[in-house]
Amino acid sequence: MGKLFFAVCFFFSGYLSFEAAAAIRSVADANAALESSRNPIAESAEINQARQQLQSMGSEEMETYLKERLKKVVKTTLDKGDGLGGDGAINAQKSLEQIEKENEAKKSTFERIYDNAMNKLISPKDPQPTAKLYTPEDAARRQANLEEQKRRMLAAQHEAWKKANIDVIEAALPPAGAKTLIPAQEHIPYLFSRIELTPDGLTNISDTIVIVANGENLKKGVTRAFPKHVLTREGKRQKIDFQLLGVNVNGQEIPYKTVERGNYIFLEPRNDDDLRPGVYTYQFNYLIDNQIFRYNEFDEFYWDITGSVWNLVIARAGAALIMPPNTKPLGQTAVSGYSGLWDENAVIISKEADNVLGFVTPYPLFIGQGMQIIVSIPKGAISNLTLTKRFLLFMNEFGDIVFSALGLAAILLSYFLSWRYIRKNKSYKVLSAHKDGPILRYLRKGLVDRKSFGAFLLDLYRKNIIDIEENDGNILLVKKTDNVKSLSKYEKKAVNNLFTGSEAVLNVNSYSLLKIKRALDNITKGVRQQIKLISLKLNIGYILFSVGMLVFAELGIAALAIDTAYTAAFMLTCTAAMAFNIFLIRKKYAKKWLGIAVKILAGIFLAFEWFLLCSVVHPATALIFPAIIYIIMEYSKLYAQRGGLLSASVNDAKEYNDLLVRKAADIGLGKEFVMNQAAIFAMDAEEYYSPNNSNKNYYKLDIINELIQKI
């Protein structure tokens, strides 16, 4: 029918036209064609012949002729008074592409710049979220159809429930409070989020969740989970700032807490009360910051309506997004389904007002399914970030790195300044409190050897615990008292090794070498232990300061976290475990195979603790913490060396040695000699002292030298 109508119109215009099929002229200029059409050429014999041919054509011949004629049609402009054919040749309507090109040519420069910007904003390569946008009326009609389908399905479902002997209950569901029959099994009949974007970039959210609980999964109530970080289109990670405003159940305020576990934020009930079977309406009110994605040409809001994967069926989910006043979205989309298998057609989006969008799923969300929305907003609807806001967001995202780096810098600076202080020999001197021979020998010579053991025996002689005698070429050690309270733990062990049981005399010969060797080992351990204690006393201020800086950094990081107490306890536990494993790695072992095994195991635990730490702090921070621990241990070791904090005591021992040499004539007299005899022997100054009338009863340097030669 269409072909016939077009053929009639074409025949009528052709009958009156100024050219026939045999005499068609190609006109390049549309105006010239129009002008020619208004001045018809006088008919000729050829035109009359063409007219006769047309009149005598059959229908098939006419159709063939029309096809050939249409190939040669000339487009013309139409005056207001012209009909479809007008007075000229056949006129064809312009295509949409042609009209668009002509309109583009007529645009001003400003319009073209604006359009180019919009094309860049919504480009095929980086498209804006788009979805079919329903008016409230369209959405209502579609929803009504779906509701009708749902009613029929529910009726059939109720029949199936009866046959399957499944219990149902009647519950008043929001928003209208209509009573509806729902299964008595645990599920979520209704989940709705009211989301309000404020001009300053905050997001105020109120979630209404109706649950049916029977003590299976919902034993303690509803726990909400949200990701701690979100990713922009560009792959940038943004850490959200979360503040819980309140939770009420069936209109009653319920205490809830916000906790961080790994990469998620959880809203959990504070009380561990059991939830009785029944229907409950939960309302969560919370505030989100840094949820807006900011790009050069537009801003974008993303939100996961369900918050996380639920292990319950959600019968109906929806949301209302309220944007700042006078804000019209540039684009919007919503998806539901399983992660990686999102369906853009499974959510109805409606425009409730210029700045209000509604989202609803017409179908249930089964276990493991979720619902997410993305809305693009024009620049200016959300205020630009101020310097203060940028700083707060930066600290929220990277504050843990800042605090840990400050702690590390403070420790390094303190160590640098302390080393300068030590180099000036202004450290604490401890020699006055430790004039025992073995300690002096270590400070002066850096040795713990057989002469250290000889100095130990001379100290016992000075303290009147033993006597040292020589009889017929035999050297005897005679125990004079059992009161050894003034001795250290290792010195007591050495005495007990020398005099076992009730023995009071030790003859230094080949039979007693084992006892002497054990006593020497005790003295060696004792000297090293005392040096460590001395170093620790000198080092304690630096250690406490360093550990304090580490703890300060961790508490600062915890203060930035949502769950401060948990984060602080978690970090302190992890760093303590790291310190233990680093100590095991640095420790020297007598057996090589044991050392390798312990270090490998400690390294594995250290890596595991690092991964655990990454769940609450940035990976860079998780690296800074073990670095701080290693530096504390390394500097403590350096401080414990003779050139570290002990350097002042080493210098003091050197001065004491010089004093013993310089004042040998005075010190070698009487009891003054007894008090310094162990130090004289320990520091190899015995050549300056010889027996005389005043010290001959106390002079034991020659006997101790013989004893040392025997062992």
XYZ file of C-alpha atoms in Angstrom:
711
model
C 0.000 0.000 0.000
C 2.849 2.349 0.793
C 4.557 1.625 -2.469
C 1.343 2.340 -4.362
C 0.776 5.664 -2.581
C 4.336 6.729 -3.229
C 3.990 5.745 -6.868
C 0.810 7.824 -7.279
C 2.455 10.873 -5.694
C 5.497 10.427 -7.851
C 3.392 10.001 -11.022
C 1.378 13.145 -10.274
C 4.484 15.257 -9.701
C 6.156 13.759 -12.722
C 3.182 14.505 -14.896
C 3.441 18.191 -14.015
C 7.209 18.442 -13.880
C 9.440 20.397 -16.226
C 11.467 17.347 -17.240
C 10.657 13.827 -18.453
C 12.549 10.600 -18.015
C 14.440 11.004 -21.260
C 15.446 14.613 -20.543
C 16.418 14.748 -16.816
C 19.081 17.354 -16.121
C 21.507 17.166 -13.203
C 21.424 20.402 -11.230
C 24.238 21.042 -8.817
C 22.772 24.099 -7.123
C 19.559 23.543 -5.146
C 18.476 27.184 -5.695
C 19.018 26.830 -9.432
C 16.889 23.727 -9.378
C 14.153 25.622 -7.545
C 14.366 28.480 -10.021
C 14.142 26.105 -12.920
C 11.113 24.458 -11.420
C 9.311 27.788 -11.387
C 9.946 28.392 -15.146
C 8.765 25.238 -16.885
C 10.154 24.480 -20.333
C 7.720 24.348 -23.237
C 6.611 20.853 -23.962
C 8.250 19.152 -26.890
C 7.424 16.093 -28.928
C 9.812 14.074 -26.735
C 7.927 15.077 -23.583
C 4.595 14.115 -25.162
C 6.101 10.789 -26.162
C 7.356 10.232 -22.600
C 3.938 11.054 -21.175
C 2.332 8.517 -23.489
C 4.851 5.889 -22.447
C 4.052 6.507 -18.783
C 0.356 6.225 -19.392
C 0.766 2.946 -21.197
C 3.029 1.313 -18.517
C 1.844 -1.638 -16.524
C 2.313 -1.896 -12.762
C 5.618 -3.841 -12.953
C 7.039 -1.476 -15.566
C 5.934 1.504 -13.448
C 7.717 0.084 -10.347
C 10.945 -0.416 -12.320
C 10.694 3.104 -13.692
C 10.131 4.572 -10.227
C 13.209 2.842 -8.827
C 15.395 4.243 -11.587
C 13.800 7.669 -11.238
C 14.395 7.810 -7.474
C 18.087 7.170 -7.983
C 18.331 10.482 -9.828
C 16.201 12.627 -7.529
C 17.530 16.082 -6.614
C 17.150 17.369 -3.019
C 15.621 20.820 -2.845
C 14.625 23.259 -0.152
C 10.936 23.735 0.397
C 9.209 27.071 0.641
C 6.450 27.470 3.183
C 3.807 27.303 0.475
C 5.203 24.311 -1.260
C 3.725 20.890 -0.870
C 5.723 17.749 -0.749
C 6.328 18.065 -4.468
C 5.690 21.754 -4.974
C 6.020 23.075 -8.497
C 9.390 21.497 -9.112
C 10.922 18.101 -9.308
C 10.595 15.324 -6.747
C 11.528 16.583 -3.251
C 12.969 14.167 -0.660
C 13.055 14.701 3.157
C 16.530 15.307 4.556
C 18.067 12.569 6.676
C 18.651 13.061 10.417
C 22.392 13.008 9.809
C 22.105 15.791 7.219
C 19.941 17.899 9.520
C 22.394 17.343 12.391
C 25.326 18.419 10.200
C 23.520 21.593 9.100
C 22.574 22.419 12.708
C 26.195 21.855 13.752
C 27.335 24.320 11.068
C 24.939 26.959 12.403
C 26.201 26.689 16.024
C 28.184 29.517 17.541
C 31.727 29.056 18.783
C 30.567 28.986 22.416
C 27.997 26.288 21.650
C 30.622 24.160 19.947
C 33.026 24.502 22.896
C 30.244 23.549 25.302
C 29.228 20.568 23.186
C 32.831 19.416 22.907
C 33.145 19.547 26.668
C 29.960 17.544 27.074
C 31.114 15.023 24.489
C 34.325 14.632 26.447
C 32.311 14.290 29.620
C 30.111 11.604 28.146
C 32.318 9.901 25.607
C 31.998 6.409 24.175
C 35.485 5.584 25.447
C 34.698 6.679 28.984
C 30.911 6.740 29.171
C 28.826 8.182 31.910
C 26.663 5.711 33.775
C 23.435 5.621 31.807
C 20.263 3.732 32.380
C 16.646 4.083 31.343
C 15.242 6.878 33.468
C 11.574 6.573 34.321
C 9.288 9.414 35.308
C 7.396 8.812 38.543
C 4.297 7.988 36.481
C 6.142 5.540 34.227
C 7.859 3.980 37.176
C 4.561 3.689 39.020
C 2.918 2.043 36.025
C 5.751 -0.398 35.606
C 5.831 -1.043 39.301
C 2.059 -1.610 39.285
C 2.446 -4.175 36.539
C 5.222 -5.822 38.438
C 3.171 -5.702 41.640
C 0.310 -7.394 39.826
C 2.660 -10.058 38.588
C 4.058 -10.342 42.064
C 0.596 -10.727 43.575
C -0.147 -13.559 41.211
C 3.212 -15.139 41.949
C 2.699 -14.712 45.706
C -0.711 -16.287 45.500
C 0.807 -19.231 43.699
C 3.655 -19.213 46.187
C 1.281 -19.268 49.139
C -0.435 -22.289 47.664
C 2.946 -23.944 47.215
C 3.852 -23.048 50.804
C 0.655 -24.695 52.040
C 1.350 -27.843 50.065
C 4.974 -27.892 51.261
C 3.803 -27.193 54.829
C 5.873 -23.950 55.092
C 4.731 -21.566 57.827
C 3.893 -17.989 56.892
C 3.445 -14.913 59.061
C 1.771 -11.558 58.578
C 4.034 -8.526 58.835
C 3.565 -4.784 58.286
C 6.228 -3.743 55.803
C 7.406 -0.208 55.042
C 6.847 2.289 53.649
C 3.036 2.192 53.915
C 2.934 -0.452 56.623
C 0.747 -2.742 54.544
C 0.312 -6.169 56.074
C 1.759 -8.898 53.913
C 2.094 -12.635 54.244
C 5.757 -13.603 54.253
C 7.594 -16.876 54.936
C 8.462 -17.532 58.549
C 11.944 -18.582 57.465
C 14.883 -16.264 58.127
C 15.187 -13.632 55.405
C 15.018 -9.870 54.788
C 11.611 -8.867 53.419
C 12.584 -5.196 53.018
C 15.803 -3.172 52.760
C 15.733 0.514 51.866
C 18.403 3.242 52.055
C 17.744 6.961 52.183
C 20.920 8.643 50.926
C 21.391 12.402 51.161
C 24.374 14.138 49.580
C 25.184 17.421 51.285
C 26.846 20.312 49.417
C 30.019 19.906 51.506
C 30.525 16.341 50.255
C 29.232 14.378 53.249
C 26.794 11.500 52.755
C 24.047 11.043 55.322
C 22.534 7.560 55.102
C 19.593 5.967 56.851
C 19.007 2.242 56.261
C 15.701 0.587 57.102
C 15.981 -3.193 57.252
C 13.150 -5.558 58.154
C 14.277 -9.029 59.185
C 12.587 -12.289 60.065
C 14.713 -14.007 62.709
C 14.343 -17.540 64.038
C 17.718 -18.115 65.706
C 19.629 -19.579 62.769
C 21.916 -16.932 61.221
C 20.560 -13.909 63.068
C 21.320 -15.109 66.579
C 22.699 -11.818 67.921
C 21.011 -9.327 65.601
C 21.972 -7.590 62.363
C 25.629 -6.876 61.633
C 26.319 -4.444 58.784
C 29.575 -4.607 56.824
C 31.056 -1.946 54.546
C 34.307 -1.875 52.551
C 36.941 0.380 54.106
C 38.239 1.468 50.686
C 36.548 2.174 47.353
C 38.098 2.400 43.892
C 37.459 5.222 41.430
C 37.242 4.790 37.651
C 40.939 5.650 37.485
C 41.813 2.874 39.907
C 42.609 5.269 42.784
C 41.897 3.915 46.244
C 39.872 6.148 48.569
C 39.539 5.387 52.254
C 36.111 6.321 53.540
C 35.573 8.018 56.875
C 32.715 6.408 58.786
C 30.729 7.761 61.737
C 27.849 5.846 63.297
C 25.062 8.161 64.460
C 22.740 5.588 65.979
C 20.797 2.348 65.599
C 17.258 1.607 66.712
C 15.247 -1.596 66.583
C 11.475 -1.379 66.479
C 11.796 2.265 67.492
C 14.059 1.596 70.506
C 17.681 2.829 70.629
C 20.145 -0.077 70.705
C 23.877 0.293 71.579
C 26.063 -0.549 68.577
C 29.820 -0.314 67.985
C 31.960 0.304 64.934
C 34.880 -2.079 64.459
C 37.507 -2.645 61.762
C 38.381 -6.130 60.628
C 40.767 -6.335 57.709
C 39.435 -4.299 54.798
C 35.915 -3.966 56.202
C 34.062 -1.800 58.688
C 31.480 -3.621 60.774
C 28.521 -2.318 62.750
C 27.985 -4.807 65.563
C 25.708 -4.884 68.635
C 27.570 -3.999 71.816
C 25.532 -6.439 73.882
C 25.864 -10.148 73.308
C 22.177 -10.836 73.874
C 20.364 -13.522 71.919
C 17.753 -12.322 69.426
C 14.385 -13.955 69.988
C 12.505 -15.265 66.937
C 10.268 -12.621 65.384
C 10.043 -9.714 62.947
C 12.306 -6.715 63.621
C 12.726 -3.364 61.912
C 16.274 -2.037 62.154
C 17.204 1.536 61.329
C 20.886 2.418 60.911
C 21.897 6.082 60.744
C 25.473 6.894 59.789
C 27.620 9.518 58.112
C 30.144 8.841 55.323
C 32.920 11.108 54.071
C 35.183 10.792 51.021
C 32.620 8.752 49.099
C 32.458 11.279 46.230
C 34.742 10.597 43.261
C 36.048 13.870 41.886
C 37.069 14.154 38.223
C 37.998 17.145 36.075
C 34.601 17.628 34.409
C 32.171 16.003 36.859
C 31.761 14.378 40.261
C 30.429 10.904 40.853
C 28.703 9.148 43.719
C 28.979 5.407 44.184
C 27.327 3.329 46.850
C 26.789 -0.323 47.610
C 23.183 -0.421 48.818
C 23.370 -3.831 50.425
C 26.786 -2.982 51.859
C 28.141 -6.495 51.538
C 27.135 -9.986 50.561
C 24.327 -11.219 52.790
C 23.768 -14.858 53.660
C 20.024 -14.170 53.567
C 17.520 -13.612 50.787
C 16.443 -9.970 50.412
C 12.883 -9.938 49.088
C 12.941 -6.285 48.105
C 15.748 -3.714 48.059
C 15.689 -0.048 47.119
C 17.129 3.377 47.728
C 16.372 7.077 47.337
C 19.244 9.403 46.450
C 18.725 13.043 47.396
C 21.266 15.359 45.777
C 21.902 19.004 46.706
C 19.148 21.430 45.645
C 18.983 22.414 41.955
C 21.181 19.457 40.991
C 20.280 17.428 37.921
C 22.281 14.228 37.449
C 24.337 13.856 34.282
C 23.910 10.116 34.265
C 22.898 7.258 36.484
C 22.979 3.504 36.554
C 22.248 0.716 38.999
C 23.088 -2.947 38.959
C 22.199 -5.995 40.974
C 23.253 -9.603 40.981
C 26.440 -11.454 41.783
C 29.873 -9.840 41.810
C 31.250 -9.970 38.279
C 27.802 -10.851 36.879
C 25.997 -7.566 37.383
C 22.700 -6.966 35.572
C 21.912 -3.348 34.604
C 18.319 -4.220 33.695
C 17.454 -5.654 37.085
C 16.943 -2.269 38.791
C 14.227 0.312 38.094
C 15.461 3.914 38.256
C 12.882 6.665 38.590
C 13.110 10.427 38.723
C 11.133 11.571 41.752
C 12.269 15.203 41.425
C 15.026 17.091 39.646
C 17.460 16.221 42.441
C 15.924 12.957 43.641
C 16.387 9.529 42.077
C 14.721 6.320 43.165
C 16.155 2.820 42.777
C 14.295 -0.433 43.367
C 14.827 -4.084 42.492
C 11.623 -5.713 41.212
C 13.073 -9.136 41.925
C 14.480 -10.650 45.121
C 18.212 -10.645 45.823
C 19.269 -14.170 46.595
C 22.123 -15.235 48.883
C 25.341 -13.675 47.626
C 23.673 -11.021 45.458
C 24.012 -7.276 45.959
C 22.849 -3.927 44.590
C 25.000 -0.909 43.659
C 24.304 2.552 42.240
C 26.441 5.134 40.420
C 25.301 8.708 39.745
C 27.279 11.449 37.986
C 26.795 14.995 39.256
C 27.690 18.312 37.590
C 30.681 20.197 38.885
C 29.698 22.762 41.488
C 26.915 20.753 43.105
C 29.457 19.505 45.639
C 31.755 22.211 46.961
C 35.453 22.083 46.160
C 37.779 20.687 48.778
C 39.248 23.292 51.096
C 42.850 23.112 52.245
C 41.712 21.911 55.671
C 39.468 19.247 54.160
C 42.266 18.071 51.863
C 44.580 17.769 54.860
C 41.990 15.782 56.830
C 41.352 13.445 53.902
C 45.094 13.046 53.397
C 45.564 12.149 57.060
C 42.625 9.763 56.902
C 44.250 7.978 53.952
C 47.966 8.280 54.773
C 48.045 9.305 58.440
C 49.515 5.961 59.474
C 52.495 6.538 57.165
C 52.924 10.079 58.510
C 52.908 9.019 62.187
C 55.177 6.007 61.666
C 57.625 8.123 59.615
C 57.654 10.792 62.339
C 58.408 8.132 64.939
C 61.264 6.774 62.834
C 62.651 10.275 62.241
C 62.540 11.088 65.977
C 64.430 7.888 66.816
C 67.094 8.475 64.164
C 67.518 12.099 65.261
C 67.897 11.114 68.908
C 70.514 8.517 68.025
C 72.434 10.994 65.905
C 72.500 13.562 68.698
C 73.421 10.938 71.288
C 76.384 9.731 69.242
C 77.668 13.290 69.041
C 77.258 13.529 72.799
C 79.155 10.265 73.324
C 81.999 11.401 71.091
C 82.518 14.330 73.428
C 82.960 11.850 76.311
C 80.123 13.285 78.320
C 78.347 10.001 78.858
C 77.723 8.498 82.252
C 80.715 7.016 84.047
C 80.097 3.736 85.820
C 83.607 2.666 86.792
C 83.320 3.922 90.364
C 80.556 1.420 90.971
C 82.329 -1.474 89.234
C 85.983 -1.817 90.338
C 85.933 -5.621 90.238
C 89.008 -7.019 88.519
C 87.293 -8.954 85.656
C 85.140 -5.911 84.749
C 88.183 -3.615 84.742
C 90.063 -6.034 82.489
C 87.211 -6.068 79.990
C 86.975 -2.262 80.002
C 90.735 -1.777 79.671
C 91.666 -4.729 77.450
C 88.343 -5.874 75.992
C 89.109 -9.415 77.232
C 87.628 -12.073 79.461
C 90.426 -14.643 79.886
C 92.501 -16.555 82.463
C 93.813 -13.304 83.933
C 90.208 -12.289 84.478
C 89.848 -15.454 86.568
C 93.024 -14.559 88.495
C 91.622 -11.082 89.173
C 88.435 -12.753 90.410
C 90.450 -14.826 92.922
C 92.236 -11.663 94.117
C 88.819 -10.005 94.602
C 87.767 -13.003 96.740
C 90.996 -12.568 98.725
C 90.281 -8.840 99.180
C 86.779 -9.651 100.421
C 88.269 -12.163 102.888
C 86.334 -15.074 101.391
C 89.394 -17.148 100.482
C 93.090 -17.247 101.211
C 95.728 -17.921 98.552
C 98.780 -19.870 99.781
C 101.810 -21.654 98.386
C 103.179 -24.699 100.246
C 105.994 -26.906 98.975
C 105.347 -25.811 95.389
C 101.616 -26.399 95.678
C 99.173 -23.540 95.279
C 96.236 -23.817 97.650
C 92.946 -21.977 97.688
C 91.500 -22.009 101.189
C 87.857 -21.158 101.796
C 87.550 -18.947 104.896
C 83.785 -18.341 105.071
C 80.457 -19.497 103.667
C 79.060 -15.970 103.709
C 79.066 -15.090 99.998
C 76.094 -12.689 99.960
C 78.230 -9.879 98.553
C 78.969 -11.918 95.412
C 76.976 -11.941 92.196
C 75.067 -15.005 91.024
C 77.839 -16.096 88.670
C 80.568 -15.487 91.310
C 78.657 -17.662 93.768
C 78.476 -20.443 91.155
C 82.205 -20.121 90.570
C 82.924 -20.462 94.321
C 80.639 -23.497 94.538
C 82.448 -25.087 91.609
C 85.797 -24.543 93.302
C 84.686 -25.847 96.690
C 82.130 -28.604 96.283
C 80.164 -29.847 99.246
C 82.000 -29.363 102.508
C 85.435 -28.937 100.907
C 87.434 -25.960 102.186
C 90.768 -26.404 100.397
C 91.465 -26.667 96.681
C 94.877 -27.818 95.500
C 95.537 -26.338 92.051
C 96.774 -29.274 90.020
C 95.748 -31.460 87.106
C 92.985 -33.082 89.204
C 91.305 -29.777 89.960
C 91.493 -28.332 86.432
C 87.890 -29.355 85.655
C 86.646 -27.434 88.699
C 88.731 -24.421 87.726
C 87.490 -24.594 84.139
C 83.848 -24.579 85.307
C 84.573 -21.660 87.610
C 86.287 -19.823 84.715
C 83.210 -20.384 82.512
C 80.993 -18.929 85.232
C 83.206 -15.867 85.527
C 83.222 -15.398 81.737
C 79.416 -15.534 81.621
C 79.172 -13.297 84.635
C 81.433 -10.606 83.155
C 79.489 -10.574 79.906
C 76.211 -10.456 81.794
C 77.435 -7.592 83.961
C 78.617 -5.677 80.897
C 75.169 -6.142 79.375
C 73.526 -4.890 82.556
C 75.884 -1.905 82.675
C 75.117 -1.168 79.030
C 71.405 -1.570 79.677
C 71.539 0.920 82.542
C 73.312 3.395 80.296
C 71.091 2.470 77.360
C 67.751 2.427 79.128
C 66.987 6.068 78.415
C 67.493 5.635 74.672
C 65.585 2.353 74.617
C 62.630 3.815 76.501
C 62.641 6.877 74.268
C 62.753 4.759 71.098
C 60.071 2.347 72.263
C 58.033 5.351 73.389
C 58.278 6.871 69.923
C 57.139 3.566 68.404
C 54.199 3.323 70.808
C 53.374 7.001 70.233
C 53.285 6.403 66.475
C 51.002 3.393 66.926
C 48.639 5.267 69.245
C 48.514 8.156 66.773
C 47.602 5.739 64.004
C 45.005 4.088 66.224
C 43.450 7.490 66.981
C 42.819 7.913 63.239
C 41.158 4.510 62.990
C 37.449 3.888 63.485
C 38.042 1.228 66.147
C 40.840 2.846 68.165
C 41.194 0.256 70.941
C 41.218 -2.738 68.604
C 43.663 -1.116 66.182
C 46.063 -0.113 68.974
C 45.991 -3.567 70.589
C 46.422 -5.279 67.216
C 49.424 -3.145 66.233
C 51.114 -3.467 69.633
C 50.701 -7.238 69.544
C 52.048 -7.494 65.996
C 55.074 -5.280 66.693
C 55.876 -7.207 69.889
C 55.784 -10.454 67.909
C 57.920 -8.842 65.195
C 60.481 -7.740 67.800
C 60.746 -11.297 69.131
C 61.261 -12.782 65.654
C 63.814 -10.104 64.689
C 65.671 -10.903 67.921
C 65.734 -14.598 66.959
C 67.035 -13.735 63.490
C 69.831 -11.533 64.894
C 70.837 -13.972 67.642
C 74.004 -16.073 67.267
C 73.646 -19.807 67.847
C 76.295 -22.309 68.934
C 75.014 -24.902 66.472
C 74.854 -23.699 62.884
C 72.019 -26.003 61.804
C 69.910 -24.875 64.763
C 70.529 -21.213 63.898
C 69.477 -21.737 60.271
C 66.291 -23.565 61.267
C 65.309 -20.961 63.870
C 66.011 -18.046 61.508
C 63.963 -19.569 58.671
C 61.035 -20.199 61.010
C 61.323 -16.692 62.490
C 61.435 -15.202 58.985
C 58.221 -17.019 58.038
C 56.465 -15.743 61.162
C 57.799 -12.237 60.498
C 56.332 -12.244 56.978
C 53.009 -13.532 58.342
C 52.931 -10.770 60.966
C 53.659 -8.196 58.251
C 50.656 -9.398 56.247
C 48.504 -9.241 59.368
C 49.681 -5.694 60.040
C 48.745 -4.715 56.477
C 45.106 -5.420 57.349
C 44.990 -2.367 59.626
C 47.706 -0.053 58.236
C 49.236 0.855 54.901
C 51.870 -1.641 53.621
C 54.494 1.120 53.841
C 53.699 1.565 57.531
C 53.892 -2.193 58.020
C 57.472 -1.967 56.692
C 58.425 1.041 58.838
C 57.517 -0.746 62.089
C 60.001 -3.652 61.728
C 62.573 -1.120 60.477
C 62.167 0.841 63.739
C 62.500 -2.357 65.771
C 65.663 -3.346 63.900
C 67.180 0.125 64.367
C 66.455 0.060 68.111
C 68.159 -3.319 68.442
C 71.099 -2.338 66.253
C 71.762 0.898 68.119
C 71.391 -0.848 71.460
C 74.053 -3.312 70.341
C 76.334 -0.481 69.204
C 75.810 1.334 72.481
C 76.720 -1.827 74.406
C 80.110 -2.029 72.721
C 83.246 -0.556 74.255
C 83.190 2.286 71.713
C 79.569 3.145 72.476
C 78.101 4.248 75.751
C 80.910 2.350 77.526
C 83.533 4.588 75.932
C 83.486 6.913 78.933
C 84.008 3.965 81.283
C 86.761 2.638 79.020
C 88.493 6.013 79.245
C 87.943 5.965 82.986
C 89.576 2.510 83.168
C 92.521 3.832 81.158
C 92.896 6.757 83.556
C 92.725 4.310 86.466
C 95.468 2.225 84.843
C 97.622 5.328 84.399
C 97.008 6.183 88.036
C 98.129 2.711 89.164
C 101.340 3.088 87.179
C 102.012 6.681 88.201
C 101.269 6.170 91.900
C 102.760 2.676 92.174
C 105.160 3.703 94.929
C 102.345 5.007 97.111
C 99.724 2.400 96.283
C 102.190 -0.454 96.835
C 102.255 0.273 100.557
C 100.081 -1.441 103.132
C 96.374 -2.042 102.813
C 96.074 0.344 99.856
C 97.836 -2.343 97.905
C 95.292 -4.977 98.978
C 92.408 -2.818 97.783
C 93.977 -2.386 94.316
C 95.774 -5.726 93.871
C 93.011 -7.254 91.656
C 92.949 -4.137 89.425
C 96.757 -4.151 89.161
C 96.710 -7.750 87.986
C 93.690 -7.270 85.645
C 95.324 -4.312 83.860
C 98.777 -5.897 83.493
C 100.426 -3.384 85.857
C 102.017 -5.959 88.181
C 105.507 -5.186 86.819
C 105.338 -1.862 88.657
C 104.665 -3.579 91.983
C 107.000 -5.764 93.959
C 106.820 -7.146 97.507
C 108.115 -4.937 100.316
C 108.012 -4.819 104.067
C 104.630 -3.095 104.145
C 102.826 -5.408 101.694
C 104.681 -8.695 101.934
C 101.872 -10.252 103.994
C 99.308 -9.343 101.310
C 101.321 -9.701 98.137
C 99.763 -12.459 95.984
C 100.617 -11.332 92.444
C 103.436 -13.864 92.069
C 101.291 -16.790 93.274
C 98.386 -15.840 90.973
C 100.765 -15.653 88.027
C 101.930 -19.202 88.790
C 98.321 -20.363 89.104
C 97.459 -18.859 85.718
C 100.401 -20.694 84.169
C 99.106 -23.997 85.541
C 95.637 -23.599 84.089
